[in-house]
Tab-separated table of N, CA and C in Angstrom:
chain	number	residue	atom	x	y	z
I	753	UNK	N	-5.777	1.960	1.974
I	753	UNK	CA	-6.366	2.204	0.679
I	753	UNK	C	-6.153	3.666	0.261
I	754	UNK	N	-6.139	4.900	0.943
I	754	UNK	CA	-6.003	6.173	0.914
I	754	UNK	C	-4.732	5.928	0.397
I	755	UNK	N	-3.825	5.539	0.587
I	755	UNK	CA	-2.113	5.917	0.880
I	755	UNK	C	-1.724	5.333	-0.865
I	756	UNK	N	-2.907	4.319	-1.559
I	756	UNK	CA	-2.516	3.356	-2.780
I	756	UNK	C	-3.044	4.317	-3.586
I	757	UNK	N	-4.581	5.064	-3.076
I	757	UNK	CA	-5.425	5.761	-4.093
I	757	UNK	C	-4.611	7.153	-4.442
I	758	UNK	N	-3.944	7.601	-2.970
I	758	UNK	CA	-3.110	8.983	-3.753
I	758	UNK	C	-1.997	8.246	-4.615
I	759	UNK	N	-0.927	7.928	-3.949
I	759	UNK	CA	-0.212	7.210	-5.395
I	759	UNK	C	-0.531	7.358	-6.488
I	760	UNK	N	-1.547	6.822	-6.335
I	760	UNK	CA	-2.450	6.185	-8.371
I	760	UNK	C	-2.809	7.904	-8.757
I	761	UNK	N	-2.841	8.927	-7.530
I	761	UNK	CA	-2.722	9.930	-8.089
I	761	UNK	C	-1.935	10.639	-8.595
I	762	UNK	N	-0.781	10.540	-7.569
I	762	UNK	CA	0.523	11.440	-7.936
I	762	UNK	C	0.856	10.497	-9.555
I	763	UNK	N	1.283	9.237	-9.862
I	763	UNK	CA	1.409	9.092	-11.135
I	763	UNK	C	0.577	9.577	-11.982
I	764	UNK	N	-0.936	9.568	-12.217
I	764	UNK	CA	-1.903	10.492	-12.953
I	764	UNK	C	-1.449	11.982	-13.928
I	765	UNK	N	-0.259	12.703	-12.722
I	765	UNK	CA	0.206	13.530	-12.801
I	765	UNK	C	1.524	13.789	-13.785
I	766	UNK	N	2.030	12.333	-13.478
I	766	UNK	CA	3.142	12.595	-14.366
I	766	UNK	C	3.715	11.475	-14.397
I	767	UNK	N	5.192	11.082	-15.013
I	767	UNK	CA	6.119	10.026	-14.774
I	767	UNK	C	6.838	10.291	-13.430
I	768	UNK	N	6.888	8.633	-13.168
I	768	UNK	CA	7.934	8.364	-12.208
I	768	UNK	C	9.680	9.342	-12.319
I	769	UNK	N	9.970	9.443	-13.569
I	769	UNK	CA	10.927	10.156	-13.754
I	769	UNK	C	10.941	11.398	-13.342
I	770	UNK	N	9.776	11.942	-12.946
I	770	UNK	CA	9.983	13.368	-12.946
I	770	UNK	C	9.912	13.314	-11.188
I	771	UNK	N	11.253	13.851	-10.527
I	771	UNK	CA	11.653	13.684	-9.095
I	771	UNK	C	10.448	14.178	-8.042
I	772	UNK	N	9.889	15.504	-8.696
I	772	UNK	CA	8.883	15.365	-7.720
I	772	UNK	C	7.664	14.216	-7.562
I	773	UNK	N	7.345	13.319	-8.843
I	773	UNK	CA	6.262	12.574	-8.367
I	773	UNK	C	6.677	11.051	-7.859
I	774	UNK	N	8.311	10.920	-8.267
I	774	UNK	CA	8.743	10.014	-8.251
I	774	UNK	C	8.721	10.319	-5.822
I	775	UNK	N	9.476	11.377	-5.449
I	775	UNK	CA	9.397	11.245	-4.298
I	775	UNK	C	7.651	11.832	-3.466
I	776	UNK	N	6.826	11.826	-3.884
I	776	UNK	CA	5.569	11.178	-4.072
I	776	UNK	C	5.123	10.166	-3.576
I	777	UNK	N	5.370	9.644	-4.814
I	777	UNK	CA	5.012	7.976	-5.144
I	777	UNK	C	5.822	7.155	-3.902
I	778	UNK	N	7.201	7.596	-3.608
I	778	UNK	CA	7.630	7.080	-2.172
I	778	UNK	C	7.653	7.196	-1.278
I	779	UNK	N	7.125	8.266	-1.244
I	779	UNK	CA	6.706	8.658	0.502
I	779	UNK	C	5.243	8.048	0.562
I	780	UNK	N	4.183	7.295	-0.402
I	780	UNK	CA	3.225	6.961	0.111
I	780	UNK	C	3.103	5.831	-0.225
I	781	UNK	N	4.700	4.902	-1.127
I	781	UNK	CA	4.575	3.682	-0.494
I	781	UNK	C	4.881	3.161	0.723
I	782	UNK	N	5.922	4.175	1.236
I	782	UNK	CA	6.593	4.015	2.496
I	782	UNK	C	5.038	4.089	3.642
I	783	UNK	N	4.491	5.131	3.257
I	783	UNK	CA	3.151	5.429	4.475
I	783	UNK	C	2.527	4.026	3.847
I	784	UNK	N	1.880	3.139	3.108
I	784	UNK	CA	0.947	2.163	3.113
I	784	UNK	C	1.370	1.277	3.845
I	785	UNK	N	3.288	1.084	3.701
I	785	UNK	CA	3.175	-0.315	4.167
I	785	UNK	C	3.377	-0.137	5.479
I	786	UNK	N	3.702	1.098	6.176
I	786	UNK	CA	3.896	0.985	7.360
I	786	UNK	C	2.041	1.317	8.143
I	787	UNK	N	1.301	1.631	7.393
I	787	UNK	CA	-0.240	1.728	8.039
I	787	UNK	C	-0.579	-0.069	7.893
I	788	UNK	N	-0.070	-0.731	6.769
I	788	UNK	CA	-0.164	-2.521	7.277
I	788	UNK	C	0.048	-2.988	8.113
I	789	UNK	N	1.514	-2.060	8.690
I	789	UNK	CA	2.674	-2.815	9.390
I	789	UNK	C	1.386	-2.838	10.784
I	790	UNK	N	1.215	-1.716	10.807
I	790	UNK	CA	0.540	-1.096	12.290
I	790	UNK	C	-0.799	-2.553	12.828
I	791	UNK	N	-1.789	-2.703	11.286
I	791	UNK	CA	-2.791	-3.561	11.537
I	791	UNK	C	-3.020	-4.437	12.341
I	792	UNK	N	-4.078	-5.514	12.154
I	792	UNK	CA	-3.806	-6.345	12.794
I	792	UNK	C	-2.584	-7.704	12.689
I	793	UNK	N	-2.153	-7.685	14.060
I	793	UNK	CA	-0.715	-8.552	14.190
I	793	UNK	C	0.128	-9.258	12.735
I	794	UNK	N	-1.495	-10.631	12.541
I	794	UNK	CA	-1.320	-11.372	11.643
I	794	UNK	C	-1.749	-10.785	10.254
I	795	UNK	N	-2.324	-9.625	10.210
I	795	UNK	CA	-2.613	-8.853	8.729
I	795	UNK	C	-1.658	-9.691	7.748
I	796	UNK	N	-0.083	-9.127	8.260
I	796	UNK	CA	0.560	-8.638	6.841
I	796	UNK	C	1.426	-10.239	6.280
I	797	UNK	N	1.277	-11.009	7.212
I	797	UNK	CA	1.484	-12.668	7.108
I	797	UNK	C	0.715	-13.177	6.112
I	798	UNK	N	-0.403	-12.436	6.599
I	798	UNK	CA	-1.491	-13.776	6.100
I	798	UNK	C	-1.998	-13.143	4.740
I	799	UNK	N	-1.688	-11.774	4.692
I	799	UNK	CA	-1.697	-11.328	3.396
I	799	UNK	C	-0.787	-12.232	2.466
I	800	UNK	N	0.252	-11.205	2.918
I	800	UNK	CA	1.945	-11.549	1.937
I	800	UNK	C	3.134	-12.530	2.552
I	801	UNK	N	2.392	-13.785	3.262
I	801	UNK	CA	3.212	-14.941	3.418
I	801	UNK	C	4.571	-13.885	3.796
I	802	UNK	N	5.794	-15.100	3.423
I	802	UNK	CA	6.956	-14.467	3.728
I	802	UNK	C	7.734	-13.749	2.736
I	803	UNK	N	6.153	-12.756	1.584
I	803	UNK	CA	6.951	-11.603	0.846
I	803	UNK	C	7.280	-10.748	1.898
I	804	UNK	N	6.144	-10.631	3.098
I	804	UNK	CA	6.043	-9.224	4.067
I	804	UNK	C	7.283	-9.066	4.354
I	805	UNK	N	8.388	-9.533	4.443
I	805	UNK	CA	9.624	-9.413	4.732
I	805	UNK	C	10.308	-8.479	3.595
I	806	UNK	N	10.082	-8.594	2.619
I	806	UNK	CA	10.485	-7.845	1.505
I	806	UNK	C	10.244	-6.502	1.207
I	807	UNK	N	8.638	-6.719	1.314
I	807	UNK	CA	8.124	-5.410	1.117
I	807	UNK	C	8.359	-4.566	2.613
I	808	UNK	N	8.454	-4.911	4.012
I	808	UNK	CA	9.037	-4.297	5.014
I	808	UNK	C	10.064	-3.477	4.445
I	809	UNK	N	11.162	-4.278	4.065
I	809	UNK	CA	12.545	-4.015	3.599
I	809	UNK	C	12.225	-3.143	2.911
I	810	UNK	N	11.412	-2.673	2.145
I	810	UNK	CA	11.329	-1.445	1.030
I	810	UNK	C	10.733	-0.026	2.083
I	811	UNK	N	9.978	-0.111	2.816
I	811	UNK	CA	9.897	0.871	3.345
I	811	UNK	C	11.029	1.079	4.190
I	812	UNK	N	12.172	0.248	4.785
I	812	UNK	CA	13.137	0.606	5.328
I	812	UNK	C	13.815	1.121	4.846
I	813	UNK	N	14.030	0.984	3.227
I	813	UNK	CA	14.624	1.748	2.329
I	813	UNK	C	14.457	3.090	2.181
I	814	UNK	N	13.204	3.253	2.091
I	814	UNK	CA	12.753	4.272	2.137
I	814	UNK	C	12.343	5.343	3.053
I	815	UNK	N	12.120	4.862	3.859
I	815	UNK	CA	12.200	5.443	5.607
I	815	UNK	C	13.750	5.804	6.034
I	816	UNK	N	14.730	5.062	5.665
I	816	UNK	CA	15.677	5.317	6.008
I	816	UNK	C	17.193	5.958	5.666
I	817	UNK	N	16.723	5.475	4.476
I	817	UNK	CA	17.756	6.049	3.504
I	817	UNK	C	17.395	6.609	2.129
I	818	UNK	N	16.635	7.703	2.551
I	818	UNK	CA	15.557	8.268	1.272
I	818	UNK	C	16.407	8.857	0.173
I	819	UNK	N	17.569	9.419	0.741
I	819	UNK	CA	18.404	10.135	-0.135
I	819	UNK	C	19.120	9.628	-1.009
I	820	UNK	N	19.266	8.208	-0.575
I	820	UNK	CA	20.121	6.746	-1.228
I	820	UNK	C	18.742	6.289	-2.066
I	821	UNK	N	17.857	6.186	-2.238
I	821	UNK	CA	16.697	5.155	-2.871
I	821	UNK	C	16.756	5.499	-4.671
I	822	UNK	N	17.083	4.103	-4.911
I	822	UNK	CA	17.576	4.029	-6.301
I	822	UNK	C	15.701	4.208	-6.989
I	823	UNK	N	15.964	5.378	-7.742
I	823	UNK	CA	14.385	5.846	-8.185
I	823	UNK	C	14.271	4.144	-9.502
I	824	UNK	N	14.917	4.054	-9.781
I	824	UNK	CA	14.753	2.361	-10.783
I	824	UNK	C	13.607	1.218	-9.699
I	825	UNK	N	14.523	1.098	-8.252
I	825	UNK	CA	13.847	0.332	-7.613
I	825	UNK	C	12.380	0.776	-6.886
I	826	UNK	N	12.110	1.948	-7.082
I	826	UNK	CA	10.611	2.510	-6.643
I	826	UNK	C	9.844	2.478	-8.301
I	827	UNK	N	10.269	2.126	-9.087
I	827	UNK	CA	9.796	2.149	-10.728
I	827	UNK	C	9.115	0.560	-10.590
I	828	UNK	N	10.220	0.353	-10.417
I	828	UNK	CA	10.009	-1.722	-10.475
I	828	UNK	C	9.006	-2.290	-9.400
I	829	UNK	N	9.171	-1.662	-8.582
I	829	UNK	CA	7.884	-1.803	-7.078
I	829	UNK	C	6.627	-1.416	-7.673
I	830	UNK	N	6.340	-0.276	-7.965
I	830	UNK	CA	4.890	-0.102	-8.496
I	830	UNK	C	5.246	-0.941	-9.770
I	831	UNK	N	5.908	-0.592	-10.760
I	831	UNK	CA	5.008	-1.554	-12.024
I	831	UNK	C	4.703	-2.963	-11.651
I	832	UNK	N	5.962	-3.577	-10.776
I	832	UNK	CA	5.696	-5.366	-10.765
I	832	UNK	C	4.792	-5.457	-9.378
I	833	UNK	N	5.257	-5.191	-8.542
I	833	UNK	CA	4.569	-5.655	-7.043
I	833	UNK	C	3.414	-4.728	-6.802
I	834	UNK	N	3.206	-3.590	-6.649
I	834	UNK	CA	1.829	-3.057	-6.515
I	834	UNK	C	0.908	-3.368	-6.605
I	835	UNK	N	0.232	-3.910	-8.237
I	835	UNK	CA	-0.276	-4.624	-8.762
I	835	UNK	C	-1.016	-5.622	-7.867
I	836	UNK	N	-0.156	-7.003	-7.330
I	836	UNK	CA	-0.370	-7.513	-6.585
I	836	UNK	C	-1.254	-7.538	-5.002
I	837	UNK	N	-0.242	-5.756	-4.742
I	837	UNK	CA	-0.650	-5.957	-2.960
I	837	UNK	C	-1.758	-5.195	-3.152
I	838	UNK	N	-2.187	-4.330	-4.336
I	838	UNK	CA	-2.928	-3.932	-4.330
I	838	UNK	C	-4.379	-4.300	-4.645
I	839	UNK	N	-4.041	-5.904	-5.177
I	839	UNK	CA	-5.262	-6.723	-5.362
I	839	UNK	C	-5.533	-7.427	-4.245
I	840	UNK	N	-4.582	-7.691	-2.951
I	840	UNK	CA	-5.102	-8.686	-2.103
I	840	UNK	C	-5.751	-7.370	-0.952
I	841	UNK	N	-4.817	-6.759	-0.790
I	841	UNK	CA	-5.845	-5.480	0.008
I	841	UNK	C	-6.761	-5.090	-0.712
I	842	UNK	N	-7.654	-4.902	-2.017
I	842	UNK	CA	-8.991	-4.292	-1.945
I	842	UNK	C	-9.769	-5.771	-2.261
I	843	UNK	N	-9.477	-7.045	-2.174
I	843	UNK	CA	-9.968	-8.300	-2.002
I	843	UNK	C	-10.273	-8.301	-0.823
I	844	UNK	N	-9.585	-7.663	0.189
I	844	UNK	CA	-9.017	-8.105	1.821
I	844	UNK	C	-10.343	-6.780	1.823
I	845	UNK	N	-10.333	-5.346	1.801
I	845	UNK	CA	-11.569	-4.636	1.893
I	845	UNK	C	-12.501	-4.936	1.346
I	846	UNK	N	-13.177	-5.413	-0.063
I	846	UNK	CA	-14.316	-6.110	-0.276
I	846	UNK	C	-15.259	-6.723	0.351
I	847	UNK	N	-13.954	-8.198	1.446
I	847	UNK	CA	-14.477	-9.161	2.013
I	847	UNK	C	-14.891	-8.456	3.503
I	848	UNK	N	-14.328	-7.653	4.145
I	848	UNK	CA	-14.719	-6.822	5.422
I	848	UNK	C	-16.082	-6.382	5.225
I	849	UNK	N	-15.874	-5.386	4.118
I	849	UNK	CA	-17.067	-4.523	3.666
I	849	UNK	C	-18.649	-5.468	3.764
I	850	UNK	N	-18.387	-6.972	3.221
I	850	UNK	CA	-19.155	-7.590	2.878
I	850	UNK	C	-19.914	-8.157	3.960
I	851	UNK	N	-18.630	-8.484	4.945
I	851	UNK	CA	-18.937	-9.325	6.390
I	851	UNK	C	-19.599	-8.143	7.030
I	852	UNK	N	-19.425	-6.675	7.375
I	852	UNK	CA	-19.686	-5.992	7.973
I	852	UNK	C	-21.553	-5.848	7.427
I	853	UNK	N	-21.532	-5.679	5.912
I	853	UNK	CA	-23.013	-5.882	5.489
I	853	UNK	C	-23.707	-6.681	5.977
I	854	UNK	N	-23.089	-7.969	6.120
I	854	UNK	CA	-24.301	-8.987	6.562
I	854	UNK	C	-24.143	-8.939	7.955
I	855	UNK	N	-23.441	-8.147	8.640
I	855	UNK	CA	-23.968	-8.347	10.428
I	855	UNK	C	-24.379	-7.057	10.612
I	856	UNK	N	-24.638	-6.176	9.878
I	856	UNK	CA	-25.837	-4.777	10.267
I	856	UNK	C	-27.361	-5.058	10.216
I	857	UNK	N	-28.157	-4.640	11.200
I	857	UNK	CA	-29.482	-4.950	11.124
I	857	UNK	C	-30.371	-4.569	10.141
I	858	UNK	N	-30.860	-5.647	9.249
I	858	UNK	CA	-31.569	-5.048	8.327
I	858	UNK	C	-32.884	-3.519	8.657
I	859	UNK	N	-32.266	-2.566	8.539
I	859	UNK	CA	-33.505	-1.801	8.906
I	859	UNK	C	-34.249	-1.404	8.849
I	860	UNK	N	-35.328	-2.321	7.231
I	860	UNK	CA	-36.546	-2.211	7.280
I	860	UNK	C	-36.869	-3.565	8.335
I	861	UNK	N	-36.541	-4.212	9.221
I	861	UNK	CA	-37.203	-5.384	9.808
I	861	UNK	C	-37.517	-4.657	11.416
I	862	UNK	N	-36.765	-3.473	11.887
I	862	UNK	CA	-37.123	-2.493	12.925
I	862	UNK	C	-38.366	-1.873	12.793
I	863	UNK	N	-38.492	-1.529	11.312
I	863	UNK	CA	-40.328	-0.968	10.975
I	863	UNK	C	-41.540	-2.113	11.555
């Protein structure tokens, strides 16, 4: 969530066009999806079915051949797909947040 919320910052700042926010914006899509990658096993499956293969592929892009990364295809990632992963991960934190609420001890029932 850190790695989506700066993003949403560095654009704040400016356009994708402008190289510094554009390599920004990719160095912390590259850091989100690889802090997914890390999660648990079945996280990024059961998130993104067999997109996770895709979006992998973009941080390989970007991890690997940063100097090659067509700034069009880091444009098209946040406007079309972001959107998306960024609704099932703070759906996916909501529902934690929520489960974690209801198994803490209520602690006025300790009084």
């Amino acid at each position: 969530m850190a790695h989506l919320d700066a993003l949403h910052r560095h654009l704040d700042r400016g356009s994708i066009d402008d190289e510094t926010v554009a390599d920004a914006v990719s160095l912390r899509l590259a850091a989100m999806i690889e802090a997914l990658h890390r999660g648990a096993p079945d996280l990024t499956t059961d998130l993104f079915g067999d997109e996770w293969i895709v979006i992998w592929g973009m941080r390989n892009r970007i991890a690997h051949g940063y100097a090659w990364i067509d700034i069009e295809t880091v444009r098209v990632t946040v406007g079309q797909d972001i959107p998306s992963v960024e609704g099932a991960l703070r759906d996916l934190h909501a529902r934690l947040m929520s489960d974690d609420e209801d198994t803490t001890p209520d602690s006025s029932a300790a009084r």
